[in-house]
Coordinates of C-alpha atoms and ligand atoms in Angstrom, one line a residue:
M1 CA -15.2 55.8 -56.4
I2 CA -17.3 56.4 -59.4
I3 CA -18.6 59.9 -60.0
A4 CA -21.8 59.9 -62.0
R5 CA -23.2 63.3 -63.2
T6 CA -26.0 62.1 -65.5
I7 CA -28.9 59.7 -64.8
G8 CA -27.7 57.6 -67.7
E9 CA -24.3 57.0 -66.1
L10 CA -25.9 56.3 -62.7
Q11 CA -28.3 53.8 -64.2
K12 CA -25.6 52.0 -66.1
H13 CA -23.7 51.3 -62.9
V14 CA -26.8 50.4 -61.0
A15 CA -27.7 47.9 -63.7
E16 CA -24.2 46.4 -63.5
A17 CA -24.4 46.0 -59.7
L18 CA -27.9 44.5 -59.9
S19 CA -26.7 42.0 -62.6
K20 CA -24.0 40.9 -60.1
K21 CA -26.9 40.4 -57.5
M22 CA -25.3 43.1 -55.3
Q23 CA -27.3 44.6 -52.5
I24 CA -27.5 48.4 -53.1
G25 CA -27.5 50.9 -50.2
F26 CA -28.3 54.6 -50.7
V27 CA -27.8 57.8 -48.8
P28 CA -29.4 60.9 -50.3
T29 CA -27.8 64.2 -49.2
M30 CA -27.5 67.9 -50.1
G31 CA -23.7 67.8 -49.7
A32 CA -21.6 70.0 -47.4
L33 CA -21.0 66.7 -45.7
H34 CA -20.2 66.4 -42.0
K35 CA -19.8 63.6 -39.5
G36 CA -23.6 63.1 -39.3
H37 CA -23.7 62.3 -43.0
I38 CA -20.6 60.2 -42.9
A39 CA -22.2 58.0 -40.1
L40 CA -25.0 57.2 -42.5
I41 CA -22.5 56.4 -45.3
E42 CA -20.4 54.2 -43.1
R43 CA -23.4 52.2 -41.9
C44 CA -24.5 51.9 -45.6
V45 CA -21.1 50.7 -46.6
K46 CA -21.1 48.1 -43.8
E47 CA -24.6 46.7 -44.7
N48 CA -24.5 46.7 -48.5
E49 CA -22.2 45.6 -51.3
F50 CA -22.7 48.7 -53.5
S51 CA -23.2 52.0 -51.7
V52 CA -24.5 55.1 -53.5
C53 CA -24.6 58.6 -52.2
S54 CA -26.3 61.5 -53.9
V55 CA -25.2 65.1 -53.5
F56 CA -27.9 67.4 -54.8
V57 CA -29.2 70.7 -53.4
N58 CA -32.8 70.2 -54.3
P59 CA -34.5 73.5 -55.2
A60 CA -37.9 71.9 -55.0
Q61 CA -37.6 71.7 -51.2
F62 CA -36.6 75.3 -50.5
N63 CA -39.3 77.8 -49.9
N64 CA -36.8 80.5 -49.3
R65 CA -34.6 81.7 -52.2
E66 CA -31.9 83.2 -49.9
D67 CA -31.6 79.9 -48.1
L68 CA -31.1 78.1 -51.4
K69 CA -28.6 80.6 -52.7
N70 CA -26.6 80.5 -49.4
Y71 CA -26.7 76.8 -48.9
P72 CA -23.1 75.7 -48.5
R73 CA -21.6 73.8 -51.5
T74 CA -18.3 72.0 -51.0
E75 CA -18.0 69.4 -53.8
E76 CA -14.3 68.8 -53.6
A77 CA -14.2 68.2 -49.9
D78 CA -17.4 66.0 -50.1
L79 CA -15.8 63.8 -52.7
K80 CA -12.7 63.2 -50.5
K81 CA -14.9 62.3 -47.5
L82 CA -17.0 59.9 -49.5
D83 CA -14.0 58.3 -51.0
L84 CA -12.4 57.9 -47.6
A85 CA -15.7 56.3 -46.3
K86 CA -15.5 53.8 -49.2
C87 CA -18.6 54.9 -50.9
N88 CA -18.8 53.2 -54.3
L89 CA -20.6 55.8 -56.4
V90 CA -21.6 59.4 -55.9
F91 CA -24.4 60.9 -58.0
I92 CA -24.0 64.6 -58.5
P93 CA -26.7 65.8 -61.0
T94 CA -27.4 69.3 -62.2
V95 CA -30.9 70.8 -61.5
N96 CA -31.7 70.5 -65.2
E97 CA -30.7 66.8 -65.2
M98 CA -33.1 66.2 -62.3
Y99 CA -35.9 68.5 -63.4
P100 CA -36.0 68.8 -67.2
D101 CA -39.7 69.3 -67.2
K102 CA -41.3 72.2 -65.3
K103 CA -44.5 70.4 -64.5
L104 CA -44.1 67.9 -61.7
L105 CA -46.3 65.3 -60.1
E106 CA -47.3 66.6 -56.7
M107 CA -47.8 64.4 -53.7
D108 CA -49.7 65.2 -50.5
F109 CA -49.1 63.8 -47.1
G110 CA -52.0 65.5 -45.3
E111 CA -51.5 66.8 -41.8
L112 CA -48.0 65.3 -41.6
E113 CA -46.7 67.8 -44.2
R114 CA -48.6 70.7 -42.7
M115 CA -47.4 70.6 -39.1
M116 CA -44.1 71.9 -37.7
E117 CA -41.5 72.1 -40.5
G118 CA -44.4 72.0 -43.1
R119 CA -46.2 74.8 -41.4
F120 CA -43.1 77.1 -41.5
R121 CA -41.8 75.8 -44.8
P122 CA -44.9 75.3 -47.0
G123 CA -44.3 72.8 -49.8
H124 CA -41.0 71.7 -48.3
F125 CA -42.0 68.0 -47.9
K126 CA -43.6 67.8 -51.3
G127 CA -40.2 68.8 -52.7
V128 CA -38.4 66.3 -50.4
A129 CA -40.8 63.5 -51.4
T130 CA -40.5 64.3 -55.1
V131 CA -36.7 64.2 -55.2
V132 CA -36.5 61.1 -53.0
Y133 CA -39.1 59.3 -55.2
K134 CA -37.1 60.2 -58.3
L135 CA -33.8 59.1 -56.7
F136 CA -35.2 55.8 -55.5
S137 CA -36.5 55.1 -59.0
M138 CA -33.0 55.7 -60.4
V139 CA -30.8 54.0 -57.7
K140 CA -33.2 51.1 -56.9
P141 CA -31.7 50.7 -53.4
H142 CA -32.5 47.7 -51.2
R143 CA -31.9 50.0 -48.2
A144 CA -31.9 53.7 -47.7
Y145 CA -30.5 55.6 -44.7
F146 CA -32.0 58.7 -43.2
G147 CA -31.0 60.7 -40.1
E148 CA -33.4 61.2 -37.1
K149 CA -32.1 64.8 -37.1
D150 CA -34.8 65.4 -39.7
F151 CA -37.4 63.2 -37.9
Q152 CA -40.5 64.6 -39.7
Q153 CA -38.8 64.1 -43.0
L154 CA -38.1 60.5 -42.0
M155 CA -41.8 60.0 -41.4
V156 CA -42.7 61.5 -44.8
I157 CA -40.3 59.1 -46.4
R158 CA -41.9 56.2 -44.6
Q159 CA -45.3 57.3 -45.8
L160 CA -43.9 57.7 -49.4
V161 CA -42.5 54.2 -49.5
K162 CA -45.6 52.7 -47.9
Q163 CA -48.1 54.5 -50.2
M164 CA -46.1 53.9 -53.4
N165 CA -45.2 50.3 -52.4
M166 CA -41.5 50.9 -53.0
P167 CA -39.3 47.9 -52.3
V168 CA -36.8 49.7 -50.2
E169 CA -36.1 49.3 -46.5
I170 CA -35.8 52.7 -44.7
I171 CA -33.2 52.7 -42.0
P172 CA -33.3 55.5 -39.4
C173 CA -29.9 56.6 -37.9
P174 CA -29.4 58.5 -34.7
T175 CA -28.6 62.2 -34.7
V176 CA -24.8 62.8 -34.5
R177 CA -24.0 65.7 -32.2
E178 CA -21.0 67.9 -31.4
D179 CA -19.4 67.5 -28.0
D180 CA -21.5 70.3 -26.6
G181 CA -24.8 68.6 -27.8
V182 CA -25.4 70.8 -30.9
A183 CA -26.8 68.6 -33.7
M184 CA -24.5 68.6 -36.7
S185 CA -25.9 70.4 -39.6
S186 CA -24.5 71.8 -42.9
R187 CA -26.1 75.1 -41.9
N188 CA -24.1 75.4 -38.6
V189 CA -21.3 77.1 -40.6
R190 CA -23.6 80.0 -41.1
L191 CA -23.9 80.8 -37.4
T192 CA -21.9 83.7 -36.1
S193 CA -19.3 82.7 -33.4
D194 CA -21.6 84.1 -30.7
E195 CA -24.6 82.1 -32.0
R196 CA -22.5 79.0 -32.2
K197 CA -21.4 79.4 -28.6
A198 CA -25.1 79.8 -27.5
A199 CA -26.4 77.0 -29.7
P200 CA -26.2 74.2 -27.1
V201 CA -29.3 75.8 -25.5
I202 CA -31.4 74.3 -28.3
Y203 CA -30.7 70.7 -27.3
Q204 CA -30.6 71.6 -23.6
S205 CA -34.1 73.0 -23.9
L206 CA -35.4 69.8 -25.5
L207 CA -33.9 67.7 -22.7
R208 CA -35.4 69.9 -20.1
A209 CA -38.8 69.8 -21.8
L210 CA -38.7 66.0 -21.9
K211 CA -37.8 65.9 -18.2
D212 CA -40.6 68.3 -17.2
F213 CA -43.0 66.3 -19.3
K214 CA -42.1 63.1 -17.6
G215 CA -42.4 64.9 -14.3
G216 CA -46.0 65.6 -15.2
N217 CA -45.8 69.3 -16.1
E218 CA -48.5 70.7 -18.4
T219 CA -47.5 71.1 -22.1
S220 CA -48.4 74.8 -22.0
E221 CA -46.0 75.4 -19.1
I222 CA -43.3 73.4 -20.8
R223 CA -43.7 75.4 -24.0
K224 CA -43.4 78.7 -22.0
A225 CA -40.3 77.4 -20.3
V226 CA -38.6 76.4 -23.6
K227 CA -39.4 79.7 -25.2
A228 CA -37.9 81.6 -22.2
M229 CA -34.8 79.4 -22.1
V230 CA -34.1 79.8 -25.8
E231 CA -34.9 83.5 -26.1
D232 CA -33.0 84.3 -22.9
E233 CA -29.9 83.9 -25.2
K234 CA -31.1 87.0 -27.1
L235 CA -29.5 85.7 -30.3
F236 CA -32.3 83.3 -31.1
T237 CA -36.1 83.4 -31.5
L238 CA -38.2 80.3 -31.1
E239 CA -40.1 79.4 -34.3
Y240 CA -41.9 76.4 -32.8
F241 CA -41.7 73.9 -30.1
E242 CA -43.9 70.8 -30.0
L243 CA -44.4 67.6 -28.1
A244 CA -45.7 64.8 -30.2
R245 CA -46.5 61.1 -30.1
V246 CA -44.8 59.3 -32.9
D247 CA -45.2 55.9 -34.5
A248 CA -41.8 55.7 -36.1
S249 CA -42.4 52.5 -38.1
E250 CA -45.8 53.6 -39.4
G251 CA -44.5 57.2 -40.2
S252 CA -47.0 59.1 -38.1
I253 CA -46.8 62.1 -35.8
A254 CA -49.6 63.4 -33.6
L255 CA -49.1 66.7 -31.7
L256 CA -49.8 66.5 -28.0
D257 CA -52.0 69.0 -26.3
K258 CA -52.4 67.2 -23.0
N259 CA -50.4 64.8 -21.0
D260 CA -51.9 61.4 -21.2
S261 CA -49.1 58.9 -21.4
T262 CA -45.3 59.4 -21.9
E263 CA -44.9 56.6 -24.4
N264 CA -43.3 57.3 -27.8
V265 CA -43.1 61.0 -27.1
R266 CA -40.7 63.3 -28.9
A267 CA -39.9 67.0 -28.6
F268 CA -39.3 69.1 -31.7
I269 CA -37.9 72.5 -32.0
A270 CA -37.0 75.1 -34.7
V271 CA -35.0 78.2 -33.8
N272 CA -34.1 81.3 -35.9
A273 CA -30.6 82.8 -35.6
S274 CA -29.6 85.9 -37.6
A275 CA -29.0 84.2 -41.0
V276 CA -30.1 80.6 -40.5
R277 CA -32.8 78.5 -39.0
L278 CA -31.9 75.4 -37.0
I279 CA -34.0 72.3 -36.1
D280 CA -33.6 69.5 -33.6
N281 CA -35.6 66.8 -31.9
A282 CA -35.2 64.3 -29.1
A283 CA -37.1 61.3 -27.7
L284 CA -38.2 60.8 -24.1
Ligands
AMP1 P1 -29.1 66.8 -45.7 O1 -27.8 66.9 -46.5 O2 -29.1 67.9 -44.7 O3 -30.3 66.8 -46.6 O4 -29.1 65.5 -44.9 C1 -28.9 64.2 -45.6 C2 -29.2 63.1 -44.6 O5 -28.3 63.2 -43.5 C3 -30.6 63.2 -44.0 O6 -31.1 61.9 -43.9 C4 -30.3 63.8 -42.7 O7 -31.3 63.5 -41.7 C5 -29.0 63.2 -42.3 N1 -28.3 64.0 -41.3 C6 -28.1 65.4 -41.4 N2 -27.5 65.8 -40.2 C7 -27.4 64.7 -39.4 C8 -26.9 64.5 -38.1 N3 -26.4 65.4 -37.3 N4 -27.0 63.2 -37.6 C9 -27.5 62.2 -38.3 N5 -28.0 62.4 -39.6 C10 -27.9 63.6 -40.1

């Protein structure tokens, strides 16, 4: 596996692969890799001749300094996992390599970047879109793989690609979960052992909400029930819970306030534990 730490090295290998008419697949990550990430890499390796993974903790998408400082960094272990998964190249730039200039182009995704995650993490999606745009320009992938775990992010990326006419196919991949239903996340290691034991309630509350929604319950009742279920654990507070209608191929999300039809509905949740905030979502 090639390890590229500068944009120059990365571009040299990309140019070589393109000159051999290879199809390039790309998986952007922030490292601290787990089975959820590896599922994306394995699919990428299967579907492309040259697979690139980036490992970059992107400061532009953090609105909380502590979260950025405490974000797990496990480079050595990440490299082993990527090598094992037969990734061809890993790009590990420094912050200075990615952002040599202070002034950055700013994109705006309207309501999509202001609801849910965007509401509680202002500027988060501008930071995500900026880094993904820069990475796509460098890696020139034919296909790029994103997890449904971060569903709103996936919709922002769809909008980015559509609006900028980028020639890359965005491939959504299902959320990989632990046996007890907890969505895998690099941040799970920062849960206390009691919080980790209680964490299945997050996904369970989503499943219950979807069942109640399908059964015709009012969204306001469902919201109350989710809050009670999560906060009954005492270790968590609910940050938001939303039901929304999504158009996954268009990249749009519209929050629901009344029950009209149950088609293309997803439930979204964010929960605060003592030192970390967790998100999840599920489809009907
Ligand atoms: P991150 O390193 O958290 O920025 O995630 C990098 C990519 O992996 C994103 O496309 C995530 O949506 C995806 N991802 C993270 N966790 C999971 C998971 N449990 N299942 C599937 N994809 C995931």
